[in-house]
Every structure is written in structure tokens, then in C-alpha cells.
Coordinates of C-alpha atoms in Angstrom, one line a residue:
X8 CA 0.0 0.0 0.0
X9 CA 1.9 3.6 -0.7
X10 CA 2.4 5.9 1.5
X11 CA -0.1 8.3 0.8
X12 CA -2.8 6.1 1.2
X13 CA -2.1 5.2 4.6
X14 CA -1.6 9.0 5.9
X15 CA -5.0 9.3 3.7
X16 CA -6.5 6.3 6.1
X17 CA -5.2 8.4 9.3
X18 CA -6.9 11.2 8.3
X19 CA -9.9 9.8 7.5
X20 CA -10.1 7.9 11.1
X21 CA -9.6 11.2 12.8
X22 CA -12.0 12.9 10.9
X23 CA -14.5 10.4 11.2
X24 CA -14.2 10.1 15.2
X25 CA -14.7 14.0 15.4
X26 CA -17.6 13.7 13.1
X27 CA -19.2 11.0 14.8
X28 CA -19.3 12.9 18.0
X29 CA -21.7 14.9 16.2
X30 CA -24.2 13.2 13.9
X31 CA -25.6 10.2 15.6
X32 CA -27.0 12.9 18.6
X33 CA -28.5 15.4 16.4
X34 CA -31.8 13.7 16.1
X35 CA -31.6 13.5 19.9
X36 CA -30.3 17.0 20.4
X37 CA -32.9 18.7 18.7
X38 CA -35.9 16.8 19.9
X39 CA -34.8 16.6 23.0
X40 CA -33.0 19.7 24.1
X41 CA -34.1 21.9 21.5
X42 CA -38.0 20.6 21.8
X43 CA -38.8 20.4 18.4
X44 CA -40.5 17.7 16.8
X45 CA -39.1 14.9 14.7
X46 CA -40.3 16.2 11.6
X47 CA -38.5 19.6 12.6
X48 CA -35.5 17.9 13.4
X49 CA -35.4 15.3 10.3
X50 CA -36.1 19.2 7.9
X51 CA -32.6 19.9 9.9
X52 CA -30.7 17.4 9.6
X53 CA -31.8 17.4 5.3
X54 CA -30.3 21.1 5.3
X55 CA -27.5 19.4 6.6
X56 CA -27.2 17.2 3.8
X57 CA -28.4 19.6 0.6
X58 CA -25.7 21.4 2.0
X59 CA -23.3 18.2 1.6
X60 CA -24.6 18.0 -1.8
X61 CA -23.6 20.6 -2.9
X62 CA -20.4 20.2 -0.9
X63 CA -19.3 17.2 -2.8
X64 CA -19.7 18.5 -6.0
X65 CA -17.4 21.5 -4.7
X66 CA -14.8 18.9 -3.7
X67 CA -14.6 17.1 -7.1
X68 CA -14.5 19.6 -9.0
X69 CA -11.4 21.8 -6.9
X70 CA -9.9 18.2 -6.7
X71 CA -9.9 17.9 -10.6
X72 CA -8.4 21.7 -10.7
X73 CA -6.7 21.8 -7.8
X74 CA -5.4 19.0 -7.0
X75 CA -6.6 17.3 -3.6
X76 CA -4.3 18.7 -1.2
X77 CA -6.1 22.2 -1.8
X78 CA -9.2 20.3 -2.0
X79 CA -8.8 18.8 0.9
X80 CA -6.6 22.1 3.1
X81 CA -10.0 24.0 2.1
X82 CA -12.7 21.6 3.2
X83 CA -10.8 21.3 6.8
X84 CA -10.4 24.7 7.1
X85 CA -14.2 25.6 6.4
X86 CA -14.7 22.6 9.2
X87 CA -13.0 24.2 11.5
X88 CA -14.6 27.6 11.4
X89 CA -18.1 25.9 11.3
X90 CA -17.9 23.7 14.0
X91 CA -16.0 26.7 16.2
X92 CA -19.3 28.5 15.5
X93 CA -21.3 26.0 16.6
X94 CA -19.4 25.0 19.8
X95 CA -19.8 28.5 20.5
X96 CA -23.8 29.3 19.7
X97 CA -25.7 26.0 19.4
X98 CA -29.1 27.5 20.2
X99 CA -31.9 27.7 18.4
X100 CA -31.9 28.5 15.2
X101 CA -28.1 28.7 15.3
X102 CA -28.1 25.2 15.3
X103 CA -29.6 24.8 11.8
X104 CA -27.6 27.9 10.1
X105 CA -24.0 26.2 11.7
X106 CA -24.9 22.0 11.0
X107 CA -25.7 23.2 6.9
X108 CA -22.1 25.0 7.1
X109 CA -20.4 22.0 8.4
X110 CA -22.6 19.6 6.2
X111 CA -21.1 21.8 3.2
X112 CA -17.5 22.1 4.4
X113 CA -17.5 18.1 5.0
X114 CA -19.2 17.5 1.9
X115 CA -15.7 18.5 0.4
X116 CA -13.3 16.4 2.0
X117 CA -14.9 12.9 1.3
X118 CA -14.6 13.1 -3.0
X119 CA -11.0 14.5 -2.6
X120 CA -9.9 11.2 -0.1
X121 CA -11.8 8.8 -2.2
X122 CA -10.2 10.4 -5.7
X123 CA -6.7 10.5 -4.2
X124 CA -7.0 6.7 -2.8
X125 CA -7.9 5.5 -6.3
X126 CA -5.1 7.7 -8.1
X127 CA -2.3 6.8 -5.5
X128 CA -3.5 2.8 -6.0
X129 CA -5.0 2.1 -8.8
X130 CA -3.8 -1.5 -9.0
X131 CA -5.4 -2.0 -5.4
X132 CA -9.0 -2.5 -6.7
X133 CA -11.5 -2.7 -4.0
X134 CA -8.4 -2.7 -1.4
X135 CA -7.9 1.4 -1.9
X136 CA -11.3 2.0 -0.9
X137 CA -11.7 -0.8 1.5
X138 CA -8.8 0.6 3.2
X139 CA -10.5 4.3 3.7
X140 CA -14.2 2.5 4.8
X141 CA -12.4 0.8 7.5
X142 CA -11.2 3.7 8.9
X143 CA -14.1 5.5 8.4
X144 CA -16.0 2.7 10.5
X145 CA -13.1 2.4 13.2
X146 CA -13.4 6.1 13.5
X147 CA -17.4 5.3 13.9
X148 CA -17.1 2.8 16.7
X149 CA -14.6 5.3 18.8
X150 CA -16.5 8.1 18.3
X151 CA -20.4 7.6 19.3
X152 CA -19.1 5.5 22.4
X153 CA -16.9 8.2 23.4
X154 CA -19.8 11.0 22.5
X155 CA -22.6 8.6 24.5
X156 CA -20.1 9.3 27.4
X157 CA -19.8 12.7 27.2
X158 CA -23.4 13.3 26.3
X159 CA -24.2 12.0 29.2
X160 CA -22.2 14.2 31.0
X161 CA -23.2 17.4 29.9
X162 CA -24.2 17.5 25.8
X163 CA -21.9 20.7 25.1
X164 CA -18.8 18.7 25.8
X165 CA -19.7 17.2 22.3
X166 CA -19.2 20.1 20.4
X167 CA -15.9 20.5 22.2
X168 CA -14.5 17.2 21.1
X169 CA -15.8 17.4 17.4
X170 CA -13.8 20.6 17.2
X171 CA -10.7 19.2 18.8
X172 CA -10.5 16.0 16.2
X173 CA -10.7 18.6 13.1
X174 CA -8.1 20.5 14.5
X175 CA -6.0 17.7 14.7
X176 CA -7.1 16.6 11.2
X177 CA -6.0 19.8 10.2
X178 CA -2.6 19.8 11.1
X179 CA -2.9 16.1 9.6
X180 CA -3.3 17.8 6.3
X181 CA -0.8 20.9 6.8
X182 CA 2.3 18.9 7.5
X183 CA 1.8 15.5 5.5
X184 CA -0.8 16.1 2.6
X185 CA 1.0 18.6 0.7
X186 CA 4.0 16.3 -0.3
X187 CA 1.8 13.8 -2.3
X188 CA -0.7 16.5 -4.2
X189 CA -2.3 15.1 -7.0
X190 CA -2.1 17.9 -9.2
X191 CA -1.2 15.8 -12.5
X192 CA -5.0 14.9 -12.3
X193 CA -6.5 17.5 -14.0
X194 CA -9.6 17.9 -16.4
X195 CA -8.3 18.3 -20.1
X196 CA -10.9 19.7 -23.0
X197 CA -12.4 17.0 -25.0
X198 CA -13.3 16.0 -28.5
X199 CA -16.4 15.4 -29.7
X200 CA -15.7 11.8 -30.0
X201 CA -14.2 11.7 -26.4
X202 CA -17.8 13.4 -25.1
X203 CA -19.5 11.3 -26.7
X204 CA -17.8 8.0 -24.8
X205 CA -18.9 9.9 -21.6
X206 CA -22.3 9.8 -21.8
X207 CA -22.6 6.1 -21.1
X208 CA -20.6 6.5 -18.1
X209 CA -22.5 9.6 -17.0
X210 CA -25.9 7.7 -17.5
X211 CA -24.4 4.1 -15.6
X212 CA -23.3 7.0 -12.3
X213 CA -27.0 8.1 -12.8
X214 CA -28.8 4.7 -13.0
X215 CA -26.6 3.6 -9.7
X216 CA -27.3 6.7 -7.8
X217 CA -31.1 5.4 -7.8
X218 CA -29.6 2.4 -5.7
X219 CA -27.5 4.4 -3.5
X220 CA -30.3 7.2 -2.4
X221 CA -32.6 4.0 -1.6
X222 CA -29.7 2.4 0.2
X223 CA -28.6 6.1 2.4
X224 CA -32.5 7.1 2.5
X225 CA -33.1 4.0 4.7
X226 CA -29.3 3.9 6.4
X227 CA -30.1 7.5 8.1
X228 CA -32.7 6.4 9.7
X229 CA -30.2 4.6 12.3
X230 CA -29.3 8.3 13.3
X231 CA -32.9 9.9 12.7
X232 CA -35.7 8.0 13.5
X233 CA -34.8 5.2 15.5
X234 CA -32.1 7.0 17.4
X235 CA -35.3 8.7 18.7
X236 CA -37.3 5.2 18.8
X237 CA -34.1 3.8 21.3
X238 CA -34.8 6.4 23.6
X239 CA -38.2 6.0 23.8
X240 CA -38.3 2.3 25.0
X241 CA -35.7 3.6 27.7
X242 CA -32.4 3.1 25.9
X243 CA -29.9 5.1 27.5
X244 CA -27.6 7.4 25.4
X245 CA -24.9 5.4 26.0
X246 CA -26.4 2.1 24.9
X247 CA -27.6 3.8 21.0
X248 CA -24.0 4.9 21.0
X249 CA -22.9 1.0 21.6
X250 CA -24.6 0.0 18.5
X251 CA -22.5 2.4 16.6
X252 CA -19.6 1.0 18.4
X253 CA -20.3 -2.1 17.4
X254 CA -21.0 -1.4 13.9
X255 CA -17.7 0.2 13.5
X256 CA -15.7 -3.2 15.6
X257 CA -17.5 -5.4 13.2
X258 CA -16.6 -3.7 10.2
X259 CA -13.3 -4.5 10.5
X260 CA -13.6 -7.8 12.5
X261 CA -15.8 -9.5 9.5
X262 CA -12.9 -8.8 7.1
X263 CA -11.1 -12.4 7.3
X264 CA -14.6 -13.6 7.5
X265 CA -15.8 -12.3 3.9
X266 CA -12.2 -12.2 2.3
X267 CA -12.8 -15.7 0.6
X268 CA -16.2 -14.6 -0.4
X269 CA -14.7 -11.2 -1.8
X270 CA -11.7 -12.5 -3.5
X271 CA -14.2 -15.0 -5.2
X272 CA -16.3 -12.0 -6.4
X273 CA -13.1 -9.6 -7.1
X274 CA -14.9 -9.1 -11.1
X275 CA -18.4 -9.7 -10.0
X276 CA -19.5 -6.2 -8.6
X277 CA -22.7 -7.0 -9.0
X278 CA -23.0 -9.9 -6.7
X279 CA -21.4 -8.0 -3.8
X280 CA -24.2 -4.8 -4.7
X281 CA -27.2 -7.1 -4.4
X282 CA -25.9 -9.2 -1.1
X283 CA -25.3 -6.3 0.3
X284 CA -29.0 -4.9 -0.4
X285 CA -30.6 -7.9 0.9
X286 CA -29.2 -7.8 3.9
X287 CA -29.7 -4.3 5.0
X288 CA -33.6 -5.2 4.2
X289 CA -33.7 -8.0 6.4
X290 CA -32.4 -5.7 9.3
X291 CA -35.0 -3.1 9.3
X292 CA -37.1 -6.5 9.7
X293 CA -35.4 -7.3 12.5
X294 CA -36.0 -3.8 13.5
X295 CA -39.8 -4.0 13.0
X296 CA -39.7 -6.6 15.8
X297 CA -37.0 -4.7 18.2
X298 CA -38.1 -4.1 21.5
X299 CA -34.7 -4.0 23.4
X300 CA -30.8 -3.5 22.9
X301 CA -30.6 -7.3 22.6
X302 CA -32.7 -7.1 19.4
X303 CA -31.3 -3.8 18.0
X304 CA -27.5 -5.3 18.1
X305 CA -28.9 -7.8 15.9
X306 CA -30.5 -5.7 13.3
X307 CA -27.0 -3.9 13.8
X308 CA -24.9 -6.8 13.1
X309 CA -27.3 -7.5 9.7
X310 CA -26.7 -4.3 8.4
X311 CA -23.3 -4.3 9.3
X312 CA -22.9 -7.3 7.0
X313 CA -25.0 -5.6 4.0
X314 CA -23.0 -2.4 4.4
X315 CA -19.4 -4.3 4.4
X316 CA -20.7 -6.0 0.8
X317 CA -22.1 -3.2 -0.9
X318 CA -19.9 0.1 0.2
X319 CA -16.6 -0.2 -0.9
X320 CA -17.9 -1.3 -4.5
X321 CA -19.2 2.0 -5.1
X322 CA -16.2 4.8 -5.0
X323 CA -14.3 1.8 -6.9
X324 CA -17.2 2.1 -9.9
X325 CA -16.6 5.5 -10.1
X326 CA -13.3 5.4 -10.2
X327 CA -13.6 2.6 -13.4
X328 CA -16.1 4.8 -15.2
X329 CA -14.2 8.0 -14.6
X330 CA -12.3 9.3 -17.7
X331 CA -8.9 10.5 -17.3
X332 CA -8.8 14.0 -15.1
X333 CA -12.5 13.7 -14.0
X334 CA -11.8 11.1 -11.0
X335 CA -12.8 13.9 -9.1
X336 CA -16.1 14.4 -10.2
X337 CA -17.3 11.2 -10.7
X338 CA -16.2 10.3 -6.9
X339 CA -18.6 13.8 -6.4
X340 CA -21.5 12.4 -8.2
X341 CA -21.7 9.2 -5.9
X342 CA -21.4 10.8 -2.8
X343 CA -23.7 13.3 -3.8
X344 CA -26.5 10.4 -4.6
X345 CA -25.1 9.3 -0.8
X346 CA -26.3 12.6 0.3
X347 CA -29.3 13.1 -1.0
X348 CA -30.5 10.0 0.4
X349 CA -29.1 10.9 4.3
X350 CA -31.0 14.2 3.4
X351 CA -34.1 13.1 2.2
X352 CA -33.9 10.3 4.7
X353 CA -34.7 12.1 7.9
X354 CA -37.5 14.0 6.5
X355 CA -39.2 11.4 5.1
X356 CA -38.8 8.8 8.2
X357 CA -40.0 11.8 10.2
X358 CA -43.0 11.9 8.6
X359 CA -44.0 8.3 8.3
X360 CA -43.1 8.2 12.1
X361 CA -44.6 10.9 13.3
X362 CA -48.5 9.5 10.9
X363 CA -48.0 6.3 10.9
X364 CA -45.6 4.8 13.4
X365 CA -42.0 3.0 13.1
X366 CA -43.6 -0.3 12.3
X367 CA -44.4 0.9 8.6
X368 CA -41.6 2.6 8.0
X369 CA -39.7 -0.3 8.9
X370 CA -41.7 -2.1 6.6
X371 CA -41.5 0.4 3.4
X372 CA -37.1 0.5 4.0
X373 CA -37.2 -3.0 3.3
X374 CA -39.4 -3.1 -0.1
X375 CA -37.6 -0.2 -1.0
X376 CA -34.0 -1.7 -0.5
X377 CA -35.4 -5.1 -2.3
X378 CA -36.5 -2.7 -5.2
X379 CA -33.3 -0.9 -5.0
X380 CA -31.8 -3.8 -6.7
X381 CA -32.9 -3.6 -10.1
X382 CA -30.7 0.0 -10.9
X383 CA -27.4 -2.2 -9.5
X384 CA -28.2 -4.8 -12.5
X385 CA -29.2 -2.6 -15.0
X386 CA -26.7 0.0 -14.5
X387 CA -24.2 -0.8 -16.9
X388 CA -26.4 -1.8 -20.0
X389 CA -25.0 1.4 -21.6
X390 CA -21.7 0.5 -21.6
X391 CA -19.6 -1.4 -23.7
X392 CA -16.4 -4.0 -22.6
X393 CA -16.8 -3.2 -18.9
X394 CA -16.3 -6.0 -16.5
X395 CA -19.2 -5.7 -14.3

């Protein structure tokens, strides 16, 4: 593995446990301290994630023209000065104005990682972006545990240690990310020919994204809806933030256990895309049935499995689709689709939980994931000699 990629793997673990102080208690925050009503607080959280949107797109395109060290040095610094703000006013409606800052500013980082992982190793495959998921997910389990504790405690101490990991992130970035910038991926003009090739990759990104707003739509309800749910049947914060923990230890203790699987499956994308749908479905069953921790771990575990399957496949698609100089971009796009689903997500489990109760949204995630199937088989019918 070079170099790069494993100061790109640091990063994104300290990033992530900062980050994860955060978003698994906003939900809680802002029905619970804030007394507004789910619905409010699931119209927060997708201003959040428009903002991320748009974010995304922002950090493909200045890692195509930029390079990503500058992508990168810009998205931490607009982190930092977001999440000061909030540390410092997290009222209401501060609260909203500061979370859709920091949604945009960490929209930015995420394409720039992802595009810089697959440059720096493309003969790795799947192994590049594995790499940065399991730190992502190592960075999950740390951080909600560690936020449960503090939260707790007293609930501003949060916004205290989400500033302190992006500080360190930052000088991360100053003092290592500079010295493997990936300026000599830039975006050269095309031919008419050339544009022309693009459009079946464009429309492939497209068709895929349909899977991957199902797939985030029904994921964010974990930090929306039933985060809420928990602490209704008298889970304490510290208990919700277990699950995450234990999302993020199994993540990385499954590895050995689906490496035969995987390497079976190294050219067979697909197969690893559907698995991976059909068992985050089954857990939101599981869900429907949940009455205590016991019973929540295991709907945990389930999705766990479906997420390990299905994740990592996608910034590696991108990267295979993306022309030369538009890595960027295309790592934009699909975290884009990711964020429109995490923003649409809260809203619309809001809703459905607030008229007609967890049991049918619990119910309507999992038809929706099975149906999110058909856009992973059919998303490459536009494309010619790709191994799918």
C-alpha cells in the first residue's frame, strides 16, 4: 500500500471520530434539548445534507483543478470555522444555520480522499477503498461510544471534542498532505468523439445513484428516526451509541470472514451490490420486531454485514467509469446520490413516524432496499467492454 494512502486512512479515522461525536445525537439534540418535533428535526438534519450536496460537487471539481491537497486544506479549514461557530452558539436556530455549514465544508473532504486513494493505487482495486471505509467505521465505533459518554455528561462537551478532532485533522493535512498532491490529475478539453464516450458512463453513475439514495435514505434512519425510537423504550444514550460502536468493531472484525467470499467475487460487482441490499432489508425486519438493545444489536450486526458488501464497491465504480482527469467528479457524483438520500432520509422517516408509526416505515425501508436492486443490474447496460 503507498504511503499516501495510509496518511489518507489516518486522516480519515480522525476525521470520522470528530464527526461522529456529532451526527448520531443530532436527532436527539434537537428533539430533545431543543424541543422540536421529529419532523423539525429530520427538515434539519436534510439542510444538513443539501448542504453536503452541494459540498461534494465542490470537492470534485477543486480536486480535478486543484489538485486534492487544496481540496482537501480547504474543506478542513471551512470545518474548523463551522464547528467553532457552533461550539460556541448552538441555540436555536443557530443550530440549523452552523450544521448546513459544516454539512457543506464536510461534503468536500470525502470526493477529494476517495479520488486520491484510487489515483495513488490504482492496481489495489477494492483494497484502496476498503482501506479508507475501514477507517471511516473504526473512526465510527470510537466516536459515538466516546460521544454517548460525554453526552451524558453534559451534551456541550460534544461540540468541544468534534472541534478538537478537526483541529488535529488539520494539522494532519498541513504537515503531510502537501507532499503527495495530485495535481497531474486535472480535467483536459475534449473532443467530440471523447464526449461522446462519456455519456454512457454519466448515464451508468445516474442509473446507480437510484440504488445508492434507496440504500442512504433507509441507512439514516439509524441516526434519525430510531435513534429517537431507542430512547423511547428507555435506551440510555450510551447504549444507541454501543450499536454504533459495534458497527464500527464489526466492520473490521468481518474482514477475514468475507475475504474468501470477496476475492471469489473480485470481477463480479454486482454480486457483492445485491448481497449487500438484501441484507440491510432483512435488518430493518429485524428492526420492526425490536423491543430491546438485545434485538437492536442484531439488526446492527445485519446491516453491518449488507453495508461491508455493498460500500466499498461504489467509489471503486466510479473510479472505473471515470475518464482520465475527471476522477474527481465522478467520486462527487456518488457521494452526492449518498447525500441526498441521508438528506431526504430524515425527513421522510419523520413523517412516516410521526402519521403512521416506526412499524411501517420499517416495513417500506425494506421493499424499498429489495426494489433498490434492479438500478445495481441494470446500470451498466450502456456501456460497452466493462467487466461488471
Amino acid at each position: 500500500m503507498p504511503k499516501q494512502v495510509w496518511f489518507l486512512i489516518l486522516g480519515t479515522f480522525i476525521n470520522t471520530v470528530g464527526n461522529s461525536f456529532l451526527w448520531p445525537l443530532n436527532s436527539i439534540y434537537i428533539h430533545d434539548h431543543l424541543g422540536k418535533s421529529l419532523t423539525v428535526a429530520g427538515v434539519v438534519l436534510m439542510l444538513n445534507s443539501l448542504a453536503g450536496v452541494f459540498g461534494n460537487l465542490v470537492g470534485g471539481f477543486l480536486f480535478d483543478k486543484l489538485g486534492g491537497y487544496k481540496a482537501i486544506l480547504i474543506g478542513v479549514v471551512l470545518n474548523l470555522c463551522s464547528i467553532t461557530l457552533l461550539t460556541l452558539w448552538h441555540d436555536w436556530p443557530q443550530y440549523v444555520i452552523f450544521l448546513a455549514m459544516l454539512g457543506f465544508s464536510g461534503g468536500i473532504v470525502y470526493p477529494a480522499i476517495y479520488a486520491i486513494a484510487g489515483s495513488a493505487w490504482p492496481e489495489g482495486g477494492r483494497k484502496a477503498f476498503n482501506s479508507i471505509f475501514l477507517a471511516n467505521n473504526v473512526g465510527v465505533a470510537i466516536g459515538p461510544a466516546l460521544a454517548g459518554i460525554i453526552a451524558d455528561f453534559k451534551f456541550d462537551y460534544v461540540f468541544s471534542a468534534n472541534l478538537f478532532f478537526y483541529a488535529v485533522f488539520f494539522v494532519l493535512v498541513l504537515t503531510t498532505y502537501k507532499r503527495f498532491d495530485q495535481r497531474d490529475v486535472t480535467t483536459k478539453s475534449l473532443g467530440k468523439d471523447e464526449q461522446g464516450r462519456q455519456k454512457g458512463p454519466i448515464l451508468a453513475i445516474g442509473i446507480l445513484s437510484i440504488s445508492l439514495v434507496v440504500c442512504w435514505l433507509s441507512y439514516s434512519q439509524w441516526s434519525a428516526t430510531i435513534s429517537s425510537y431507542t430512547q423511547g423504550l428507555g435506551m440510555s444514550l450510551s447504549e444507541y451509541s454501543l450499536l454504533w460502536t459495534l458497527n464500527g468493531f464489526l466492520i473490521v472484525a468481518v474482514q477475514p470472514i468475507i475475504r474468501p467470499l470477496i476475492k471469489r467475487w473480485e470481477n463480479k460487482i454486482k454480486h457483492q451490490l445485491v448481497l449487500g441490499l438484501v441484507l440491510m432489508s432483512l435488518s430493518f425486519i429485524v428492526v420492526y420486531f425490536a423491543g430491546d438493545f438485545k434485538m437492536f444489536a442484531a439488526a446492527m450486526i445485519i446491516l453491518t454485514f449488507g453495508e461491508v458488501f455493498f460500500t466499498p464497491v461504489i467509489p471503486l465504480i466510479a473510479n472505473r467509469l471515470a475518464p482520465p482527469g475527471q476522477q474527481g467528479f465522478y467520486q462527487g457524483l456518488v457521494n452526492s446520490a449518498t447525500t441526498i438520500g441521508r438528506m431526504i432520509g430524515p425527513v421522510f422517516g419523520g413523517f412516516m413516524v410521526d402519521v403512521y408509526g416506526m412499524q411501517v416505515l420499517m416495513i417500506i425501508l425494506s421493499i424499498l432496499l429489495v426494489f433498490a436492486i434492479i438500478p445495481c443490474l441494470l446500470y451498466d447496460r450502456s456501456l460497452k467492454n466493462l467487466e461488471s
